[in-house]
Short mmCIF file of C-alpha atoms (C1' of nucleotides) in Angstrom, two decimals:
data_model
loop_
_atom_site.label_atom_id
_atom_site.label_comp_id
_atom_site.label_asym_id
_atom_site.label_seq_id
_atom_site.Cartn_x
_atom_site.Cartn_y
_atom_site.Cartn_z
CA MET A 1 0.00 0.00 0.00
CA LEU A 2 1.26 3.43 -0.85
CA ASP A 3 1.38 6.14 1.77
CA ILE A 4 -1.54 8.48 1.24
CA ASN A 5 0.32 11.29 2.99
CA TYR A 6 3.05 11.01 0.41
CA ILE A 7 0.54 11.08 -2.42
CA ARG A 8 -1.14 14.10 -0.84
CA GLU A 9 2.15 15.96 -0.69
CA LYS A 10 3.75 14.87 -3.96
CA PRO A 11 1.12 13.48 -6.29
CA ASP A 12 3.17 14.24 -9.39
CA GLU A 13 6.22 12.53 -8.01
CA VAL A 14 4.23 9.38 -7.27
CA ARG A 15 2.57 9.52 -10.66
CA ASP A 16 5.91 9.77 -12.44
CA ALA A 17 7.29 6.90 -10.42
CA LEU A 18 4.36 4.65 -11.30
CA LEU A 19 4.66 5.62 -14.94
CA LYS A 20 7.97 3.78 -14.90
CA ARG A 21 5.89 0.64 -14.41
CA MET A 22 3.60 1.81 -17.19
CA VAL A 23 0.84 2.38 -14.70
CA ASP A 24 -0.80 5.71 -15.33
CA VAL A 25 -2.67 7.02 -12.34
CA ASP A 26 -4.53 10.26 -11.90
CA PHE A 27 -4.81 11.12 -8.23
CA THR A 28 -6.98 14.20 -8.64
CA GLU A 29 -10.29 12.57 -7.87
CA MET A 30 -8.95 10.40 -5.09
CA LEU A 31 -7.41 13.42 -3.42
CA SER A 32 -10.71 15.26 -3.62
CA TRP A 33 -12.34 12.35 -1.77
CA ASP A 34 -9.57 12.52 0.77
CA LYS A 35 -10.12 16.21 1.29
CA LYS A 36 -13.85 15.74 1.64
CA ARG A 37 -13.32 12.92 4.09
CA ARG A 38 -11.10 15.02 6.32
CA GLU A 39 -13.51 17.92 6.30
CA LEU A 40 -16.34 15.67 7.33
CA LEU A 41 -14.14 14.05 9.91
CA VAL A 42 -13.34 17.32 11.63
CA GLU A 43 -17.00 18.23 11.70
CA THR A 44 -18.06 14.85 13.03
CA GLU A 45 -15.40 14.73 15.65
CA ASN A 46 -16.49 18.08 16.97
CA LEU A 47 -20.02 16.75 17.24
CA LYS A 48 -18.73 13.69 19.05
CA ALA A 49 -16.81 15.86 21.47
CA LYS A 50 -20.00 17.71 22.23
CA ARG A 51 -21.93 14.50 22.65
CA ASN A 52 -19.36 13.18 25.09
CA LYS A 53 -19.51 16.32 27.11
CA VAL A 54 -23.29 16.49 27.30
CA SER A 55 -23.62 12.81 28.04
CA ALA A 56 -21.38 13.30 31.04
CA ASP A 57 -23.43 16.28 32.16
CA ILE A 58 -26.77 14.57 31.98
CA PRO A 59 -26.53 12.40 35.10
CA ARG A 60 -25.29 15.39 37.05
CA LEU A 61 -28.15 17.60 35.91
CA LYS A 62 -30.61 14.82 36.63
CA LYS A 63 -29.28 14.55 40.14
CA SER A 64 -29.73 18.23 40.74
CA GLY A 65 -33.35 17.87 39.66
CA GLN A 66 -33.20 19.67 36.33
CA ASP A 67 -35.34 18.73 33.39
CA VAL A 68 -33.05 17.14 30.85
CA ASN A 69 -35.67 16.29 28.26
CA PRO A 70 -34.95 19.22 25.94
CA LEU A 71 -31.29 18.29 26.09
CA LEU A 72 -32.04 14.68 25.24
CA GLU A 73 -34.10 15.86 22.30
CA GLU A 74 -31.23 17.94 21.00
CA MET A 75 -28.75 15.16 21.53
CA LYS A 76 -30.92 12.78 19.62
CA GLN A 77 -30.58 14.99 16.59
CA ILE A 78 -26.85 15.23 17.02
CA ALA A 79 -26.65 11.46 17.30
CA ASP A 80 -28.51 11.11 14.01
CA LEU A 81 -26.24 13.63 12.36
CA ILE A 82 -23.15 11.81 13.60
CA LYS A 83 -24.47 8.54 12.28
CA ASP A 84 -25.17 10.04 8.91
CA GLN A 85 -21.76 11.64 8.63
CA ASP A 86 -19.99 8.52 9.83
CA THR A 87 -21.64 6.67 6.99
CA GLN A 88 -20.48 9.26 4.49
CA ILE A 89 -16.94 9.12 5.85
CA ALA A 90 -16.93 5.36 5.59
CA GLU A 91 -18.03 5.63 1.98
CA TYR A 92 -15.17 7.95 1.14
CA GLU A 93 -12.76 5.70 2.97
CA LYS A 94 -13.96 2.72 1.01
CA LYS A 95 -13.51 4.57 -2.26
CA ILE A 96 -10.03 5.69 -1.30
CA TYR A 97 -9.13 2.20 -0.14
CA ASP A 98 -10.39 0.61 -3.34
CA PHE A 99 -8.33 3.09 -5.31
CA LEU A 100 -5.11 2.59 -3.40
CA VAL A 101 -5.30 -1.12 -2.77
CA VAL A 102 -4.65 -2.11 -6.37
CA LEU A 103 -1.73 0.24 -6.94
CA PRO A 104 1.70 -1.37 -7.15
CA ASN A 105 4.76 -0.32 -5.22
CA ILE A 106 6.87 2.63 -6.27
CA PRO A 107 10.02 1.47 -8.07
CA ALA A 108 13.35 2.42 -6.53
CA LYS A 109 15.10 5.42 -8.03
CA ASP A 110 17.81 3.33 -9.68
CA VAL A 111 15.34 0.97 -11.32
CA LYS A 112 14.86 1.45 -15.03
CA ALA A 113 11.51 2.32 -16.50
CA GLY A 114 9.68 0.03 -18.85
CA GLY A 115 8.98 -3.67 -19.15
CA LYS A 116 10.98 -6.88 -19.47
CA GLU A 117 12.82 -5.63 -22.53
CA ASN A 118 14.61 -3.13 -20.32
CA ASN A 119 15.89 -5.68 -17.86
CA GLU A 120 19.59 -5.38 -17.48
CA VAL A 121 22.09 -8.20 -17.07
CA VAL A 122 24.38 -7.11 -14.26
CA ARG A 123 26.49 -10.22 -13.81
CA VAL A 124 27.29 -13.49 -15.51
CA TRP A 125 28.83 -16.43 -13.72
CA GLY A 126 30.50 -19.33 -15.46
CA GLU A 127 30.07 -20.17 -19.09
CA LYS A 128 27.64 -21.96 -21.28
CA PRO A 129 28.80 -25.55 -21.39
CA GLY A 130 30.13 -26.54 -24.80
CA PHE A 131 29.19 -30.03 -25.81
CA SER A 132 31.27 -32.20 -28.10
CA PHE A 133 28.19 -34.30 -28.69
CA GLU A 134 24.53 -33.69 -29.38
CA PRO A 135 23.12 -32.73 -25.96
CA LYS A 136 19.70 -33.94 -24.93
CA ASN A 137 17.00 -31.76 -23.46
CA HIS A 138 15.97 -32.27 -19.86
CA VAL A 139 12.65 -33.84 -20.71
CA ASP A 140 14.45 -36.69 -22.45
CA LEU A 141 17.22 -36.83 -19.89
CA VAL A 142 14.98 -37.17 -16.83
CA ARG A 143 12.94 -39.77 -18.65
CA ASP A 144 15.94 -41.77 -19.77
CA LEU A 145 17.47 -41.59 -16.32
CA ASP A 146 14.13 -42.35 -14.67
CA LEU A 147 14.16 -39.26 -12.47
CA ILE A 148 10.76 -37.80 -13.29
CA ASP A 149 7.51 -39.42 -14.31
CA TYR A 150 5.37 -37.00 -16.26
CA GLU A 151 2.65 -39.40 -17.32
CA ARG A 152 1.90 -40.75 -13.87
CA GLY A 153 2.15 -37.26 -12.42
CA VAL A 154 -0.57 -36.15 -14.78
CA LYS A 155 -2.56 -39.27 -13.97
CA MET A 156 -2.53 -38.26 -10.33
CA GLY A 157 -2.76 -34.50 -10.41
CA GLY A 158 -3.86 -33.64 -13.91
CA ASN A 159 -2.20 -31.43 -16.43
CA GLY A 160 0.73 -29.44 -15.09
CA PHE A 161 1.93 -31.96 -12.53
CA TRP A 162 4.81 -34.41 -12.46
CA LEU A 163 6.34 -36.66 -9.89
CA TYR A 164 9.89 -37.23 -8.78
CA LYS A 165 11.09 -40.78 -8.37
CA GLY A 166 14.19 -42.62 -7.28
CA LYS A 167 17.35 -40.61 -7.80
CA GLY A 168 15.21 -37.75 -9.11
CA ALA A 169 13.44 -37.49 -5.77
CA LEU A 170 16.79 -37.79 -4.03
CA ILE A 171 18.31 -34.94 -6.03
CA GLU A 172 15.28 -32.77 -5.35
CA TRP A 173 15.50 -33.58 -1.66
CA ALA A 174 19.24 -33.08 -1.65
CA LEU A 175 18.84 -29.61 -3.12
CA LEU A 176 16.44 -28.67 -0.35
CA ASN A 177 18.81 -30.05 2.28
CA TYR A 178 21.70 -28.18 0.74
CA PHE A 179 19.80 -24.90 0.87
CA ILE A 180 18.65 -25.48 4.41
CA GLU A 181 22.16 -26.26 5.55
CA GLU A 182 23.54 -23.09 3.98
CA HIS A 183 20.84 -20.85 5.42
CA LEU A 184 21.34 -22.27 8.88
CA LYS A 185 25.05 -21.51 8.58
CA ASP A 186 24.16 -17.89 7.87
CA GLY A 187 21.99 -17.64 10.94
CA TYR A 188 18.60 -17.63 9.28
CA GLU A 189 15.75 -19.17 11.26
CA PHE A 190 14.00 -22.18 9.78
CA ILE A 191 10.20 -21.96 9.51
CA LEU A 192 7.75 -24.56 8.31
CA PRO A 193 4.55 -22.55 7.91
CA PRO A 194 0.98 -23.62 7.20
CA HIS A 195 0.39 -24.28 3.51
CA ILE A 196 -3.16 -23.04 3.70
CA LEU A 197 -3.41 -19.38 4.46
CA THR A 198 -6.17 -16.91 5.13
CA TRP A 199 -7.08 -14.20 2.68
CA GLN A 200 -5.50 -11.63 4.95
CA CYS A 201 -2.07 -13.15 4.32
CA GLY A 202 -2.43 -12.71 0.60
CA TYR A 203 -3.56 -9.17 1.16
CA THR A 204 -0.53 -8.30 3.28
CA ALA A 205 1.86 -9.81 0.77
CA GLY A 206 0.21 -7.69 -1.90
CA GLN A 207 -1.12 -10.55 -3.98
CA PHE A 208 -4.74 -9.78 -3.16
CA PRO A 209 -7.15 -8.48 -4.18
CA LYS A 210 -5.62 -8.09 -7.62
CA PHE A 211 -4.21 -11.55 -8.22
CA GLU A 212 -6.73 -13.75 -6.46
CA ASP A 213 -7.25 -15.77 -9.61
CA ASP A 214 -3.65 -16.97 -9.64
CA VAL A 215 -3.97 -19.08 -6.52
CA PHE A 216 -5.90 -22.20 -5.64
CA SER A 217 -8.71 -21.11 -3.37
CA LEU A 218 -10.56 -23.33 -0.99
CA GLU A 219 -14.30 -23.14 -0.87
CA LYS A 220 -15.34 -19.54 -0.65
CA GLU A 221 -16.38 -18.22 2.69
CA GLU A 222 -18.69 -15.25 2.69
CA ASP A 223 -16.43 -13.47 5.09
CA ALA A 224 -13.54 -12.37 2.92
CA ALA A 225 -11.00 -12.27 5.72
CA ASN A 226 -11.56 -15.93 6.51
CA ARG A 227 -11.37 -17.22 3.00
CA GLN A 228 -8.44 -19.56 2.57
CA PHE A 229 -6.09 -20.51 -0.24
CA ILE A 230 -3.08 -22.70 -0.85
CA LEU A 231 0.09 -20.69 -0.73
CA PRO A 232 1.78 -19.74 -4.03
CA THR A 233 5.09 -19.11 -2.24
CA ALA A 234 6.29 -19.17 1.35
CA GLU A 235 6.75 -15.43 1.07
CA THR A 236 3.01 -15.11 1.56
CA ALA A 237 3.31 -16.87 4.89
CA LEU A 238 6.56 -15.31 6.12
CA CYS A 239 5.33 -11.87 5.28
CA ASN A 240 2.61 -12.34 7.87
CA TYR A 241 4.80 -13.57 10.69
CA TYR A 242 4.85 -10.13 12.30
CA ARG A 243 1.56 -8.84 10.96
CA ASP A 244 -0.01 -6.31 13.33
CA GLU A 245 3.01 -6.34 15.59
CA ILE A 246 5.43 -3.69 16.77
CA LEU A 247 9.05 -4.81 17.02
CA ARG A 248 11.80 -3.41 19.14
CA GLU A 249 14.70 -1.91 17.24
CA ASP A 250 17.06 -4.56 18.59
CA GLU A 251 14.89 -7.33 17.16
CA LEU A 252 15.79 -6.22 13.63
CA PRO A 253 16.88 -7.49 11.27
CA ARG A 254 14.91 -10.74 11.43
CA LYS A 255 16.00 -13.37 8.95
CA PHE A 256 13.85 -16.36 8.12
CA PHE A 257 13.75 -19.10 5.58
CA ALA A 258 11.05 -21.62 4.88
CA TYR A 259 10.57 -24.64 2.74
CA THR A 260 7.19 -25.17 1.12
CA PRO A 261 5.84 -26.44 -2.12
CA CYS A 262 4.37 -23.57 -4.13
CA TYR A 263 1.00 -23.95 -5.77
CA ARG A 264 0.03 -21.78 -8.70
CA LYS A 265 -2.68 -21.88 -11.27
CA GLU A 266 -0.43 -20.45 -13.98
CA ALA A 267 -3.58 -19.99 -16.02
CA GLY A 268 -2.88 -19.26 -19.64
CA SER A 269 0.87 -19.35 -19.29
CA TYR A 270 1.48 -22.68 -20.94
CA ARG A 271 3.69 -22.54 -23.94
CA ALA A 272 5.10 -25.25 -26.10
CA ASN A 273 8.65 -24.37 -25.13
CA GLU A 274 7.90 -24.75 -21.48
CA ARG A 275 7.42 -28.47 -21.39
CA GLY A 276 9.10 -30.32 -18.66
CA MET A 277 9.55 -28.82 -15.26
CA ILE A 278 9.85 -25.21 -16.21
CA ARG A 279 6.36 -24.24 -15.19
CA GLY A 280 3.95 -26.36 -13.23
CA HIS A 281 1.15 -26.03 -10.74
CA GLN A 282 3.39 -27.21 -7.94
CA PHE A 283 7.07 -26.78 -7.33
CA ASN A 284 9.40 -26.84 -4.38
CA LYS A 285 11.08 -23.77 -3.08
CA VAL A 286 13.09 -22.59 -0.16
CA GLU A 287 12.32 -18.97 0.47
CA MET A 288 14.33 -16.42 2.41
CA PHE A 289 12.68 -13.48 4.06
CA GLN A 290 13.97 -10.48 5.99
CA TYR A 291 12.46 -7.77 8.12
CA THR A 292 14.81 -4.80 8.40
CA LYS A 293 15.05 -1.20 9.43
CA PRO A 294 14.53 1.13 6.45
CA GLU A 295 18.16 2.19 6.31
CA ASP A 296 19.34 -1.43 6.20
CA SER A 297 17.18 -2.83 3.45
CA GLU A 298 19.48 -2.03 0.53
CA ASP A 299 22.31 -3.96 2.11
CA ALA A 300 19.93 -6.75 2.99
CA LEU A 301 18.94 -7.04 -0.66
CA SER A 302 22.57 -7.40 -1.66
CA GLU A 303 22.99 -10.06 0.98
CA LEU A 304 20.03 -12.03 -0.32
CA VAL A 305 21.20 -11.86 -3.92
CA GLU A 306 24.65 -12.94 -2.87
CA LYS A 307 23.31 -15.84 -0.87
CA ALA A 308 21.17 -17.06 -3.74
CA GLU A 309 24.11 -16.74 -6.12
CA ARG A 310 26.37 -18.71 -3.81
CA LEU A 311 23.88 -21.56 -3.84
CA VAL A 312 23.92 -21.75 -7.62
CA GLN A 313 27.69 -21.40 -7.68
CA GLY A 314 27.95 -24.28 -5.24
CA LEU A 315 26.14 -26.41 -7.78
CA GLY A 316 28.59 -25.34 -10.46
CA LEU A 317 25.91 -24.10 -12.83
CA HIS A 318 26.16 -21.26 -15.28
CA TYR A 319 23.80 -18.37 -14.56
CA ARG A 320 23.36 -14.65 -14.84
CA VAL A 321 21.86 -11.95 -12.67
CA SER A 322 19.38 -9.49 -14.09
CA LYS A 323 18.14 -6.30 -12.59
CA LEU A 324 14.52 -6.05 -13.51
CA ALA A 325 12.96 -3.00 -15.07
CA ALA A 326 10.14 -1.39 -13.11
CA GLY A 327 7.37 -3.01 -15.08
CA ASP A 328 8.74 -6.51 -14.59
CA CYS A 329 8.92 -6.31 -10.81
CA SER A 330 6.00 -7.88 -9.02
CA ALA A 331 3.46 -5.44 -7.71
CA SER A 332 4.65 -5.32 -4.11
CA MET A 333 8.30 -4.88 -4.93
CA GLY A 334 10.33 -1.76 -5.56
CA LYS A 335 13.49 -3.42 -6.78
CA THR A 336 14.20 -6.95 -7.95
CA TYR A 337 17.16 -8.98 -9.08
CA ASP A 338 16.53 -12.26 -10.83
CA ILE A 339 19.00 -15.08 -10.87
CA GLU A 340 18.55 -16.88 -14.13
CA ILE A 341 19.96 -20.25 -14.91
CA TRP A 342 21.06 -21.45 -18.31
CA ILE A 343 18.87 -24.12 -19.86
CA PRO A 344 20.83 -25.27 -22.93
CA SER A 345 17.97 -26.94 -24.77
CA MET A 346 15.85 -23.82 -24.55
CA ASN A 347 18.74 -21.57 -25.36
CA GLU A 348 17.43 -19.37 -22.60
CA TYR A 349 18.05 -18.28 -19.05
CA LYS A 350 15.27 -19.15 -16.64
CA GLU A 351 14.58 -17.62 -13.26
CA VAL A 352 15.53 -19.74 -10.27
CA SER A 353 15.54 -16.94 -7.76
CA SER A 354 13.93 -13.58 -7.48
CA ALA A 355 15.33 -11.32 -4.79
CA SER A 356 13.35 -8.23 -3.99
CA ASN A 357 13.06 -5.30 -1.70
CA GLY A 358 9.45 -4.45 -0.91
CA TYR A 359 10.46 -1.40 1.13
CA ASP A 360 7.50 -0.49 3.37
CA PHE A 361 4.81 -1.59 0.90
CA GLN A 362 3.96 -4.91 2.54
CA ALA A 363 4.63 -3.54 6.00
CA ARG A 364 1.92 -0.95 5.46
CA ARG A 365 -0.52 -3.59 4.34
CA GLY A 366 0.32 -5.85 7.24
CA ASN A 367 0.76 -3.06 9.74
CA ILE A 368 4.23 -4.26 10.68
CA ARG A 369 6.14 -1.61 12.59
CA PHE A 370 9.08 -1.10 14.87
CA LYS A 371 10.11 1.42 17.44
CA ARG A 372 13.57 2.88 17.74
CA GLU A 373 15.30 2.80 21.08
CA GLY A 374 14.14 5.76 23.13
CA SER A 375 11.58 6.86 20.56
CA ARG A 376 7.84 6.88 21.02
CA LYS A 377 7.19 6.88 17.31
CA THR A 378 6.55 3.77 15.30
CA GLU A 379 7.91 3.28 11.81
CA PHE A 380 7.17 0.70 9.20
CA VAL A 381 9.79 -1.99 8.71
CA HIS A 382 11.07 -2.99 5.31
CA THR A 383 10.44 -6.47 3.99
CA LEU A 384 12.57 -8.43 1.56
CA ASN A 385 12.29 -11.84 0.06
CA ALA A 386 14.37 -14.05 -2.16
CA SER A 387 14.09 -17.59 -3.35
CA GLY A 388 16.91 -19.62 -2.09
CA LEU A 389 16.16 -21.45 -4.36
CA ALA A 390 13.34 -22.79 -6.49
CA THR A 391 14.13 -26.36 -7.41
CA SER A 392 11.86 -27.18 -10.31
CA ARG A 393 14.14 -25.36 -12.73
CA LEU A 394 17.34 -26.44 -11.10
CA LEU A 395 16.90 -30.09 -11.86
CA PRO A 396 16.50 -29.38 -15.58
CA ALA A 397 19.56 -27.13 -15.44
CA ILE A 398 21.56 -29.74 -13.58
CA VAL A 399 20.79 -32.56 -15.96
CA GLU A 400 21.25 -30.45 -19.04
CA GLN A 401 24.37 -28.59 -18.01
CA LEU A 402 26.07 -31.58 -16.41
CA GLN A 403 25.12 -34.25 -18.92
CA GLN A 404 27.87 -36.45 -20.33
CA GLU A 405 28.31 -37.98 -23.72
CA ASP A 406 27.26 -41.42 -22.49
CA GLY A 407 23.90 -40.03 -21.37
CA SER A 408 24.78 -39.92 -17.70
CA VAL A 409 24.65 -36.84 -15.49
CA LEU A 410 27.16 -35.69 -12.91
CA VAL A 411 25.79 -35.03 -9.45
CA PRO A 412 27.07 -31.71 -8.08
CA GLU A 413 29.53 -32.37 -5.32
CA VAL A 414 27.55 -30.54 -2.66
CA LEU A 415 24.62 -32.88 -3.23
CA GLN A 416 26.53 -36.14 -3.27
CA LYS A 417 26.28 -36.81 0.43
CA TRP A 418 22.50 -36.97 0.10
CA VAL A 419 22.21 -38.54 -3.34
CA GLY A 420 24.83 -41.16 -2.56
CA VAL A 421 26.45 -41.26 -6.00
CA GLU A 422 28.70 -39.05 -8.12
CA LYS A 423 27.01 -39.80 -11.36
CA ILE A 424 23.57 -40.92 -12.46
CA LYS A 425 23.54 -43.45 -15.24
CA ALA A 426 20.73 -44.88 -17.25
CA ASN A 427 19.54 -48.25 -16.05
CA LYS A 428 19.31 -49.62 -19.51
"C1'" G B 1 -18.97 -31.88 13.65
"C1'" G B 2 -21.83 -31.34 18.85
"C1'" A B 3 -22.04 -29.08 23.97
"C1'" G B 4 -20.18 -25.71 27.50
"C1'" A B 5 -16.78 -21.65 29.33
"C1'" A B 6 -13.80 -17.62 28.33
"C1'" G B 7 -11.44 -13.27 25.51
"C1'" U B 8 -10.17 -6.22 29.55
"C1'" A B 9 -3.62 -2.67 28.64
"C1'" C B 10 3.53 -6.05 28.56
"C1'" C B 11 1.44 -10.17 32.05
"C1'" C B 12 -2.30 -11.46 35.82
"C1'" A B 13 -6.82 -9.47 37.05
"C1'" A B 14 -11.41 -6.34 39.22
"C1'" G B 15 -15.36 -4.26 36.97
"C1'" U B 16 -23.43 -6.33 34.75
"C1'" A B 17 -30.40 -3.40 37.87
"C1'" G B 18 -25.69 1.42 31.19
"C1'" G B 19 -23.80 7.48 33.49
"C1'" U B 20 -17.09 11.39 37.50
"C1'" U B 21 -13.85 4.21 35.39
"C1'" G B 22 -10.60 10.12 30.90
"C1'" A B 23 -10.77 1.24 33.34
"C1'" A B 24 -9.40 -0.40 40.10
"C1'" G B 25 -5.58 -3.52 42.04
"C1'" G B 26 -1.25 -6.49 41.54
"C1'" G B 27 3.12 -8.35 38.83
"C1'" G B 28 6.79 -6.86 35.55
"C1'" A B 29 9.47 -2.88 33.45
"C1'" C B 30 11.61 1.91 34.04
"C1'" G B 31 13.29 6.14 37.30
"C1'" G B 32 14.65 7.55 42.32
"C1'" U B 33 15.97 7.14 47.85
"C1'" U B 34 19.01 4.16 51.06
"C1'" U B 35 23.88 1.28 50.08
"C1'" G B 36 31.06 0.07 49.39
"C1'" C B 37 28.26 -3.19 45.64
"C1'" U B 38 24.00 -6.36 45.04
"C1'" A B 39 19.44 -7.84 47.07
"C1'" A B 40 15.50 -6.26 50.06
"C1'" A B 41 12.60 -2.13 51.55
"C1'" C B 42 10.48 2.49 50.43
"C1'" C B 43 8.90 6.55 46.88
"C1'" G B 44 7.48 7.59 41.92
"C1'" U B 45 6.25 6.63 36.55
"C1'" U B 46 3.98 3.20 33.12
"C1'" A B 47 -2.30 2.80 27.21
"C1'" G B 48 -0.27 1.57 23.81
"C1'" A B 49 -1.77 2.42 19.09
"C1'" C B 50 -4.19 4.88 15.19
"C1'" G B 51 -6.77 9.03 13.01
"C1'" U B 52 -7.41 14.28 12.74
"C1'" C B 53 -6.59 19.69 13.59
"C1'" G B 54 -2.24 22.81 14.68
"C1'" C B 55 4.16 26.12 12.77
"C1'" A B 56 4.37 24.37 17.66
"C1'" A B 57 2.85 23.62 22.60
"C1'" G B 58 -1.11 20.92 22.57
"C1'" G B 59 -6.37 19.88 21.50
"C1'" C B 60 -10.07 16.53 19.82
"C1'" G B 61 -11.85 11.63 18.16
"C1'" U B 62 -11.57 6.11 18.28
"C1'" G B 63 -10.07 1.87 21.37
"C1'" C B 64 -12.18 -3.32 27.07
"C1'" A B 65 -11.26 -10.08 20.93
"C1'" C B 66 -13.57 -8.27 15.97
"C1'" G B 67 -18.04 -6.27 13.46
"C1'" A B 68 -22.90 -4.45 13.61
"C1'" G B 69 -27.18 -2.75 16.67
"C1'" U B 70 -30.11 -0.38 20.90
"C1'" U B 71 -29.35 4.44 23.70
"C1'" C B 72 -28.48 11.33 24.86
"C1'" G B 73 -24.66 7.89 26.83
"C1'" A B 74 -22.12 0.86 26.23
"C1'" A B 75 -16.36 -2.82 28.96
"C1'" U B 76 -21.48 -3.32 30.88
"C1'" C B 77 -27.65 -4.69 26.97
"C1'" U B 78 -28.82 -7.35 21.79
"C1'" C B 79 -27.16 -9.94 17.32
"C1'" G B 80 -23.23 -11.91 14.23
"C1'" U B 81 -18.08 -13.45 13.63
"C1'" C B 82 -13.27 -15.09 15.19
"C1'" U B 83 -9.90 -17.23 18.69
"C1'" U B 84 -8.61 -20.10 23.04
"C1'" C B 85 -9.77 -23.81 26.76
"C1'" U B 86 -12.71 -28.20 28.59
"C1'" C B 87 -15.81 -32.34 27.36
"C1'" C B 88 -18.04 -35.56 23.50
"C1'" G B 89 -17.92 -37.57 18.46
"C1'" C B 90 -14.93 -38.76 14.11
"C1'" C B 91 -10.10 -39.73 12.32
"C1'" A B 92 -4.29 -39.96 10.32
#
RNA sequence: GGAGAAGUACCCAAGUAGGUUGAAGGGGACGGUUUGCUAAACCGUUAGACGUCGCAAGGCGUGCACGAGUUCGAAUCUCGUCUUCUCCGCCA
């Protein structure tokens, strides 16, 4: 949620910033509602002050034997007036809320305007593997090596699902263990959150109300706040850990990570070139999350990117880091770096981690604040998240980048203690 | 799923024939006195938060789980919701 005070003071600045995301917003009408609301509010609060005063007087006057009936009559009218104005105020508030709630975050100053095409590669690690033979794509590789079963996955879950088996399941599990081990080393706290969340969680994270159609919802409850859905990323859960709480300065930064499967509808995003495990309705991910003081969030973002990079480096896979243009950042985020892994058969880099600074956007929605030592004021914290990492695209990258001429695949050294072998060979 | 009970500030907890409760009292925390230091004792402070007006000092409004309602006036009465606990049922 954007700060209405900021919009009030610098509407043009906010407008220009959102234009970088190609979102054109005219605040004129909204600000007129805001003005009207505050005028009404002042009036109504004065009436309430009077009501409070008179209501306190009444028992006293009664005691002294005075006739209070005319006063009661007058107060009745004031009560009606208050009620009427409260309703009007609520209407304005609703309109303002509806207007603001769908607006995305303001991009950071150093983020480029425009969409995807303006993303900027800031770093490349390793090199594209050169093959002296005809390399296979991951769909064939995982089938030949018996790591993934697409057909039976679809039989069980329908289109968009697969299942891991044997060494495939072991590699997947090894990846998760590897991530967990690294995050623990860095002092992050391990969380296993609920996989079903209330609507409020999605709201805080900034996914709702705009992107409700992207998640799997459970049966609809009439009461919006109690509606539940299956989480699309652990960020949605971790972002709500401190919802409606006030932290002490010395509690920050807070660093968490969580493992959960991620469930997404991905409606309409199927493309022929995304067969295999590039995009499915369910994938595994370890997610990092930080709550920081405002002045620390830039450094925290660097830390998260670095951590995610180190994980990929540990696997020995070629990747690059892109700084996303404003329009390609997700709605809640003001700055995002993607770590993209090389998938040889697709001749493309695919995101395996997205590290973002949400600044105070989510904190405002979730009312997550902190208080500085010795200060009475509260301030919003900053929230950051980064995948560390998503696995469903790592397995394809591993098998494709590390495939050998004989059709086998090398197991990255860091995973060997869990997988139990150095190389996966076809059974046949 | 069924039946009961409960939800008051950091914690515990009083408070129902609606009206000086702008929520008692305790604990804790913080400050002070005493002390070589600590403890104890004693004295004092402690509703936070949000909104709004104001250059400011400060004023006003809202707040007793949440949301509606009744009333001139609600922690207190009515309705709905949520959460927790106990018991029963079902079940991995």
